[in-house]
CSV table of C-alpha atoms in Angstrom, one decimal:
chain,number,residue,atom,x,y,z
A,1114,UNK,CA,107.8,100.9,15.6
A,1115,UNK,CA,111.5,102.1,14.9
A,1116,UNK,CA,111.1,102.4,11.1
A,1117,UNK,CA,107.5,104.4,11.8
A,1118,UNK,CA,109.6,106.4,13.9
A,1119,UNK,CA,112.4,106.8,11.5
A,1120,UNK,CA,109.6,107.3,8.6
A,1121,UNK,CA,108.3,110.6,10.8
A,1122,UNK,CA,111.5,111.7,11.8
A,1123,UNK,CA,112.6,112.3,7.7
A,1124,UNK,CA,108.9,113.5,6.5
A,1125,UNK,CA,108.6,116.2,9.7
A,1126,UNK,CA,111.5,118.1,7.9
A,1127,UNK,CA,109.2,119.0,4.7
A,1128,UNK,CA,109.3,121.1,2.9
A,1129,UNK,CA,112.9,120.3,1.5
A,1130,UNK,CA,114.3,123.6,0.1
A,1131,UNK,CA,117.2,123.5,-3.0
A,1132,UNK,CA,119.0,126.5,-0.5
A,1133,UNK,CA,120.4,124.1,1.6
A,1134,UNK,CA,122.9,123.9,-0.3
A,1135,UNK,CA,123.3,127.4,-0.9
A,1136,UNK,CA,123.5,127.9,2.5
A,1137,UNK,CA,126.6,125.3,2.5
A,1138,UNK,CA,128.1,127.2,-0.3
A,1139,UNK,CA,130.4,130.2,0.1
A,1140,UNK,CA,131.8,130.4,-3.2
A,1141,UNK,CA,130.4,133.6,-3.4
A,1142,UNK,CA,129.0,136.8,-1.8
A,1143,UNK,CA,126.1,139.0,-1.3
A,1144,UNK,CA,126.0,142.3,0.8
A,1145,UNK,CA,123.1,142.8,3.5
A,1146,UNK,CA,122.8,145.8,5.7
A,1147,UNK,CA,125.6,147.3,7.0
A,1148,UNK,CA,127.7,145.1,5.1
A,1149,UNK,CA,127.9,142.9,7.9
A,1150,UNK,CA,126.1,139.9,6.8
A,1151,UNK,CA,127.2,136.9,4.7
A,1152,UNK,CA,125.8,135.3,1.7
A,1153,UNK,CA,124.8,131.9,4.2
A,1154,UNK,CA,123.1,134.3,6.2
A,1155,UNK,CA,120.8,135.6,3.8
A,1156,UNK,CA,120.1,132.2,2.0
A,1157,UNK,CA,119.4,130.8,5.2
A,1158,UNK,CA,117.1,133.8,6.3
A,1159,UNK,CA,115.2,133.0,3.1
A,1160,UNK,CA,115.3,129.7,3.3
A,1161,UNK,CA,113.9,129.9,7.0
A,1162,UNK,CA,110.9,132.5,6.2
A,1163,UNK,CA,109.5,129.8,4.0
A,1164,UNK,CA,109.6,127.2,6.6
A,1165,UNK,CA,106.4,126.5,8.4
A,1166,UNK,CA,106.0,124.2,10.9
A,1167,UNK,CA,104.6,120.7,10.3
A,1168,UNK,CA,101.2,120.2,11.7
A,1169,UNK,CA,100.8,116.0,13.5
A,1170,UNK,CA,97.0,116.0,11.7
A,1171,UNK,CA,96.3,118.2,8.8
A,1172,UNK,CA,92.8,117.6,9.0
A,1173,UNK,CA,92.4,120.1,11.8
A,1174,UNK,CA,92.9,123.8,11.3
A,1175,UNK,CA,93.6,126.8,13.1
A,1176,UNK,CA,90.2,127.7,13.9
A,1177,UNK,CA,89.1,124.2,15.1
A,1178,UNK,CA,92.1,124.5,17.2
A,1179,UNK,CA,91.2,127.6,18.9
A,1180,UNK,CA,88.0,126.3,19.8
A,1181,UNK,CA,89.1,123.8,21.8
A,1182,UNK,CA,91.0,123.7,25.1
A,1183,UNK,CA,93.8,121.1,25.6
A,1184,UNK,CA,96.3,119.3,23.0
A,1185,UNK,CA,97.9,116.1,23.1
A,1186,UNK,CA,101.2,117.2,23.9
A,1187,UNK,CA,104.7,115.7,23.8
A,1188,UNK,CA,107.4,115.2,27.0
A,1189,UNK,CA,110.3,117.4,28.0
A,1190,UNK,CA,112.0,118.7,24.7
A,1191,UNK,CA,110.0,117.5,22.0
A,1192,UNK,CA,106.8,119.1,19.7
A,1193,UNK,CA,103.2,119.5,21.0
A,1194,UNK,CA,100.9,118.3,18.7
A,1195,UNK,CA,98.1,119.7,17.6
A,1196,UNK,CA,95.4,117.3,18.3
A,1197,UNK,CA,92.4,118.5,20.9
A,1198,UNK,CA,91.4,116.7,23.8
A,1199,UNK,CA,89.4,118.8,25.4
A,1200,UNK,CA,86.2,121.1,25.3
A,1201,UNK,CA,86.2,122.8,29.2
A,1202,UNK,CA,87.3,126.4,29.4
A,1203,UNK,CA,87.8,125.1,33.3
A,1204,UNK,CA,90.5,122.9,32.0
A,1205,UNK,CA,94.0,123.3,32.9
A,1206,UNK,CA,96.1,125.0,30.2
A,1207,UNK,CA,99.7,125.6,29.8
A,1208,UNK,CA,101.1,128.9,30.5
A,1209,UNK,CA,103.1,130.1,27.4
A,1210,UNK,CA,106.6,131.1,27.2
A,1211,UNK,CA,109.3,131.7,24.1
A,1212,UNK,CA,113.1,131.0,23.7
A,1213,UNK,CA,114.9,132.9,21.4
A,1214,UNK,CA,117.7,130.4,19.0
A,1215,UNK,CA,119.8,133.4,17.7
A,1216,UNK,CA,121.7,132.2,15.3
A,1217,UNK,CA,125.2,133.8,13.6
A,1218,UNK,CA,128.3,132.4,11.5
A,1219,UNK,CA,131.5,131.8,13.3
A,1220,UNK,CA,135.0,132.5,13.1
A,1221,UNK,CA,135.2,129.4,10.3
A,1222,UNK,CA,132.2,129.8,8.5
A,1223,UNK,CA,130.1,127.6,10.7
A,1224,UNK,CA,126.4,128.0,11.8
A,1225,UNK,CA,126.5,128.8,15.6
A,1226,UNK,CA,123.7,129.9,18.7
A,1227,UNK,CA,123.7,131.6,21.5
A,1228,UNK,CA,123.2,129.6,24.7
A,1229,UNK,CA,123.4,130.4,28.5
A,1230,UNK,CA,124.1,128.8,31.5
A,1231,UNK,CA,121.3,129.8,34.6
A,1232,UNK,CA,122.1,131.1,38.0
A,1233,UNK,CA,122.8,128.3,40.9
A,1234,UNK,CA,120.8,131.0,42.8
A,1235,UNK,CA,117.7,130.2,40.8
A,1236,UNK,CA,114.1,128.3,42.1
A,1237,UNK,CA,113.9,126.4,39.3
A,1238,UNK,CA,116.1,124.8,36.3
A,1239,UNK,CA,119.3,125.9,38.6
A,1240,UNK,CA,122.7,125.6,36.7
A,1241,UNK,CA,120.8,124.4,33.8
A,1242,UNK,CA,121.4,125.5,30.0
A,1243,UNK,CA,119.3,127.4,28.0
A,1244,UNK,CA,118.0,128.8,25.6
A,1245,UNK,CA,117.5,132.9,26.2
A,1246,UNK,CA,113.9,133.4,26.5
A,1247,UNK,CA,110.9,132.9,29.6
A,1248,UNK,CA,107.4,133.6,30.0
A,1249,UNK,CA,105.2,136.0,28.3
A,1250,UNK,CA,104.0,139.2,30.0
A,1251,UNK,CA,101.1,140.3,29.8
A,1252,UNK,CA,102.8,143.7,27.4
A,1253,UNK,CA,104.1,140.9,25.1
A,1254,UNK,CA,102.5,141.4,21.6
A,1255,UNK,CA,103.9,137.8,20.6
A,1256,UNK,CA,106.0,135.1,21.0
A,1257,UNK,CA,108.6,137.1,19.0
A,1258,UNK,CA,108.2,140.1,21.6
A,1259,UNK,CA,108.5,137.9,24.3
A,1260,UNK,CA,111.7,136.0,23.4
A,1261,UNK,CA,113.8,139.4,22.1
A,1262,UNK,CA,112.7,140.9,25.3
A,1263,UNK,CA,114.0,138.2,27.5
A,1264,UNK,CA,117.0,137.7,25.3
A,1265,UNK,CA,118.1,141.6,26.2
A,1266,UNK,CA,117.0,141.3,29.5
A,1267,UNK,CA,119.1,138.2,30.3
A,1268,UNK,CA,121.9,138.9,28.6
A,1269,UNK,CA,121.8,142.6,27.0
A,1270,UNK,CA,121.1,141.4,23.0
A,1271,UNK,CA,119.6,144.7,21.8
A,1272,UNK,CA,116.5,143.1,19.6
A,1273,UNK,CA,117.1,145.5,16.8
A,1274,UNK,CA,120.4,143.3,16.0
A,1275,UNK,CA,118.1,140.0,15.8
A,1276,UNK,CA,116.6,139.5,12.5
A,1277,UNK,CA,113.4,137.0,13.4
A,1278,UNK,CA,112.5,134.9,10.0
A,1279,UNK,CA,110.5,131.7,12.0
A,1280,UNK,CA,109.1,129.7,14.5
A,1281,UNK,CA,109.0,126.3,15.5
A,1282,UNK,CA,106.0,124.1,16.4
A,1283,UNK,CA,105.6,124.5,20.3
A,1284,UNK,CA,107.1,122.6,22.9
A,1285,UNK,CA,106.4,121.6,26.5
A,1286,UNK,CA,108.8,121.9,29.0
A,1287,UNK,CA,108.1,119.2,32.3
A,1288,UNK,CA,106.6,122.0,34.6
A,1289,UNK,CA,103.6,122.1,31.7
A,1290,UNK,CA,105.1,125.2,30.2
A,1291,UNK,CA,104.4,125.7,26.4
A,1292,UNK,CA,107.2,126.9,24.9
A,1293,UNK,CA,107.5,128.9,21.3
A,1294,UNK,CA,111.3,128.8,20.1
A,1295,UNK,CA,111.5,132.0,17.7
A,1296,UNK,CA,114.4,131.4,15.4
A,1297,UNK,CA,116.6,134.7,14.6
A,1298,UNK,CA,119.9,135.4,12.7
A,1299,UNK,CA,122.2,138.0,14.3
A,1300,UNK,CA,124.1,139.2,10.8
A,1301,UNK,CA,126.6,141.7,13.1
A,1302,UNK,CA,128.0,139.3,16.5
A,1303,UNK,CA,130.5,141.6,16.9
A,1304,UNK,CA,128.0,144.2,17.4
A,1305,UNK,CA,126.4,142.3,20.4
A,1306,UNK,CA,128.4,143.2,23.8
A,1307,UNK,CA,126.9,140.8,26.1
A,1308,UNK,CA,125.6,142.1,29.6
A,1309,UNK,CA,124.3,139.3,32.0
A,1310,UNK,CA,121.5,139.2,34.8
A,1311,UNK,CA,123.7,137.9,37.2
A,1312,UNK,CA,120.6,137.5,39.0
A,1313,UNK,CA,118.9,135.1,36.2
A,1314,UNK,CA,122.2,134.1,34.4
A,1315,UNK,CA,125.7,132.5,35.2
A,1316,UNK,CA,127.5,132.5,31.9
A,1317,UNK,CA,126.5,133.4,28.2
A,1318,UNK,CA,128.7,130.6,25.5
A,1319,UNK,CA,127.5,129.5,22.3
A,1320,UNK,CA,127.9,126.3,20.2
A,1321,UNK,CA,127.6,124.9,16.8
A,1322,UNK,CA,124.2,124.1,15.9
A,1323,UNK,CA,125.4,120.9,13.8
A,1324,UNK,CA,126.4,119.1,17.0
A,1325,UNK,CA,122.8,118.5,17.7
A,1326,UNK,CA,122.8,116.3,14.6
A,1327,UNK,CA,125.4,114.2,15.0
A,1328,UNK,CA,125.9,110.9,17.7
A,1329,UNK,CA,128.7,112.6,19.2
A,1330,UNK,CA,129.4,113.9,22.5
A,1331,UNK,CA,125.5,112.4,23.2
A,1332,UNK,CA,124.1,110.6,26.0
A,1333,UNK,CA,120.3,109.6,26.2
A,1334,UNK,CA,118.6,108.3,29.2
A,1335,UNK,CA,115.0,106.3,28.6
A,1336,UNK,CA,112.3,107.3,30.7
A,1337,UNK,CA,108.3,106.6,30.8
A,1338,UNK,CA,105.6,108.8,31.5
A,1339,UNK,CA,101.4,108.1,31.5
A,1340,UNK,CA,102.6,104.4,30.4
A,1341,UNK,CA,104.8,105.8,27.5
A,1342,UNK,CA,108.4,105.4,26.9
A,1343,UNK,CA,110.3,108.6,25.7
A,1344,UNK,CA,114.1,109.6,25.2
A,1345,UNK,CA,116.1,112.4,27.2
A,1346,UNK,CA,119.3,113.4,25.1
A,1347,UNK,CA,122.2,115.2,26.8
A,1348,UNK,CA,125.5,116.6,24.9
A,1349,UNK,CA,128.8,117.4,26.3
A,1350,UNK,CA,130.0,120.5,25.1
A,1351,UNK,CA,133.5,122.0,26.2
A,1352,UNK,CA,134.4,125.8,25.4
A,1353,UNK,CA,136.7,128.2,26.6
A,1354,UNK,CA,138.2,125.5,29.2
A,1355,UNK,CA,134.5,125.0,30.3
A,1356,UNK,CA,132.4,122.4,30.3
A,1357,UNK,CA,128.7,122.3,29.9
A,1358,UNK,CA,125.7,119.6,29.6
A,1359,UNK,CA,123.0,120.4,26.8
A,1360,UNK,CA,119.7,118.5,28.1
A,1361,UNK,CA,116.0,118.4,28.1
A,1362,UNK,CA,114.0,120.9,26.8
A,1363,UNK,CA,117.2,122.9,25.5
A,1364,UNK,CA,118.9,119.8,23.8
A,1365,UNK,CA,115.5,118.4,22.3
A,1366,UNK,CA,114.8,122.1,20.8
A,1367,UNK,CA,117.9,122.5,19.0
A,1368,UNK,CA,117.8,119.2,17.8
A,1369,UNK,CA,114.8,120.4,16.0
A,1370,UNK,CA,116.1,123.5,15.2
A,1371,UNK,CA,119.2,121.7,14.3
A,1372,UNK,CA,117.0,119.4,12.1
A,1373,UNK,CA,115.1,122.6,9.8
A,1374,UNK,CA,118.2,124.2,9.3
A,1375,UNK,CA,119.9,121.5,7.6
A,1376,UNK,CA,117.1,119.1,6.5
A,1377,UNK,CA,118.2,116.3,7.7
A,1378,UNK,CA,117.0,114.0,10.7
A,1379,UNK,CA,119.7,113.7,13.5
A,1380,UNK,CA,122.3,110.7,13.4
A,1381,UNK,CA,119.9,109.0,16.1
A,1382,UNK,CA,116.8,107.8,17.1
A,1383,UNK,CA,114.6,110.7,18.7
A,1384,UNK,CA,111.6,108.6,20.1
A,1385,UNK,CA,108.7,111.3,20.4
A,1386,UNK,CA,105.9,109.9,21.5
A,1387,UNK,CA,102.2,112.0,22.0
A,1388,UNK,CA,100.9,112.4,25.8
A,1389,UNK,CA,97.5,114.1,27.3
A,1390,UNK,CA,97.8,116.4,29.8
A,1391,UNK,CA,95.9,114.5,32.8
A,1392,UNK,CA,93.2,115.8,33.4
A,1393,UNK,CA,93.7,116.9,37.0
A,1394,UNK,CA,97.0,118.8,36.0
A,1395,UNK,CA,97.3,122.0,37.7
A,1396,UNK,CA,100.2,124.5,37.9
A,1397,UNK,CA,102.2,122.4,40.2
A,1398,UNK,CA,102.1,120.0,37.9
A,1399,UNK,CA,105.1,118.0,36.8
A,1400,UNK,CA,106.0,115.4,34.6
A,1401,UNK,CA,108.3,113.3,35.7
C-alpha cells in the first residue's frame, strides 16, 4: 500500500516541465511590467499556465461529470476526485468556496505566500491559519473572482497586483466545503500595503512555500473516517518573534501547491485516501 501510495504521489505531479529549473536559476534576467518582476517569476508564471490539474480517472470527462451529482471526495486538506456517485439532483452537494496562494520572491530569492492568521472572534476555524479566500457569492464570475475578492477584502491585496496563471484540483475542507485554490504571483510585494478585517483576520505573515516539502518543523496525527485511515500534517512556523501552526486544509493545500511548483513529491508520506459523501450529509455536516 505504501509503494502504491508513493507511486501516485510522484505520477500526480505530471506533467514535468524542463522550467523548473529555470525557475531555480537566476543567472540571468528578464524585465516584466513595471520592471518589477524577476526572471523566476516569469518562468514560473509560464511554467504554471501550462499546468493542469491531474484528473483520479481519465476515463470520465467534463461533461459526464456535470451530469452527475456527488464525487468521491478526499478528507480535510487533500484533492476531491473526480469520480460520480450519485444521479439525485436532491442530493446533498458541497457549497463552493476559493483560497487565493499568492505567491512572490523574497528578500533572498526564495519562493514565498501569503498566509493569515483568523480572528479568535470568529464562529468557525477561530485562530486558525489560512489561506486568503471564502465562499463564493452569488456576483462571483469564478473561482478566480471569488478568491481576489476575498483576498482584498480580508486583507486589502488590490487584485489588479495578482497575476492568476492556475488552479488546483478541488479540495474539501471537514465542514463539506469544496474548496478551489487559485494560484497567483504578486511580481510588485512592495506595492501591496496590507489592510486587515480585524473583524475576519488577526494577523497577515507569509512563509516559504518549500517548507511544505520538506520533514521539518512537521507533525502528522492519523485519524480514520467512514472506516478509512488518513493523515493530518501540521508545521511549526516562527516569524517575526511569532509563532504559528500550519494544519488541515491550509497545510494539505500548500503541500500540493508546494508539490506543482517544484515537481517533486514532499519528503513524507501524504496518505490520501478517496471517501463518499454519506448519503444523509447535510450542511451541518462534519467530518470528523
Amino acid at each position: 500500500m505504501v509503494s502504491i501510495l508513493r507511486r501516485l504521489a510522484t505520477t500526480a505531479l505530471v506533467p514535468r516541465l524542463s522550467l523548473s529549473s529555470k525557475f531555480m536559476d537566476s543567472s540571468s534576467a528578464l524585465n516584466c511590467k513595471n520592471n518589477v518582476g524577476s526572471q523566476r517569476l516569469l518562468a514560473l508564471a509560464q511554467q504554471l499556465r501550462l499546468y493542469k490539474a491531474p484528473s483520479f480517472h481519465d476515463d470520465i470527462d467534463e461533461q459526464t461529470m456535470e451530469e452527475n451529482d456527488g464525487k468521491v471526495v478526499s478528507q480535510v486538506g487533500f484533492p476531491e476526485s473526480t469520480t460520480p456517485i450519485a444521479q439525485d439532483p436532491q442530493k446533498f452537494r458541497p457549497k463552493r468556496a476559493a483560497v487565493l496562494i499568492c505567491l512572490f520572491e523574497g528578500d533572498a530569492g526564495e519562493l514565498r505566500v501569503i498566509l493569515t492568521k483568523r480572528s479568535s472572534k470568529l464562529s468557525t476555524h477561530s485562530g486558525e491559519v489560512a489561506l486568503p479566500g471564502g465562499k463564493a457569492d452569488e456576483g462571483d464570475k469564478d473561482d478566480e473572482d471569488t478568491a481576489k475578492r476575498e483576498a482584498k477584502e480580508e486583507i486589502g491585496l488590490d487584485p489588479e497586483l495578482v497575476d492568476v496563471v492556475t488552479f488546483l484540483e478541488p479540495f474539501l475542507s471537514k465542514h463539506l466545503l469544496r474548496v478551489v485554490p487559485v494560484v497567483g504571483i504578486l511580481h510588485d510585494k512592495r506595492a501591496f500595503k496590507p489592510v486587515l478585517n480585524t473583524g475576519e483576520v488577526e494577523s497577515v505573515f507569509d512563509a516559504p512555500l518549500e517548507m511544505f516539502l520538506k520533514d521539518e518543523n512537521r507533525c502528522q496525527e492519523e485519524r480514520e473516517w467512514m472506516g478509512q485511515k488518513y493523515i493530518i500534517h501540521s508545521f511549526d512556523y516562527e516569524t517575526n518573534h511569532k509563532k504559528y501552526l500550519i494544519w488541515g486544509l491550509t497545510a494539505g493545500i500548500l503541500i500540493r501547491a508546494a508539490s506543482v511548483v517544484y515537481q517533486r513529491p514532499p519528503a513524507f508520506l501524504e496518505q490520501n485516501p478517496r471517501f463518499k459523501i454519506p448519503e444523509d450529509a447535510s450542511k451541518d455536516s462534519v467530518m470528523r
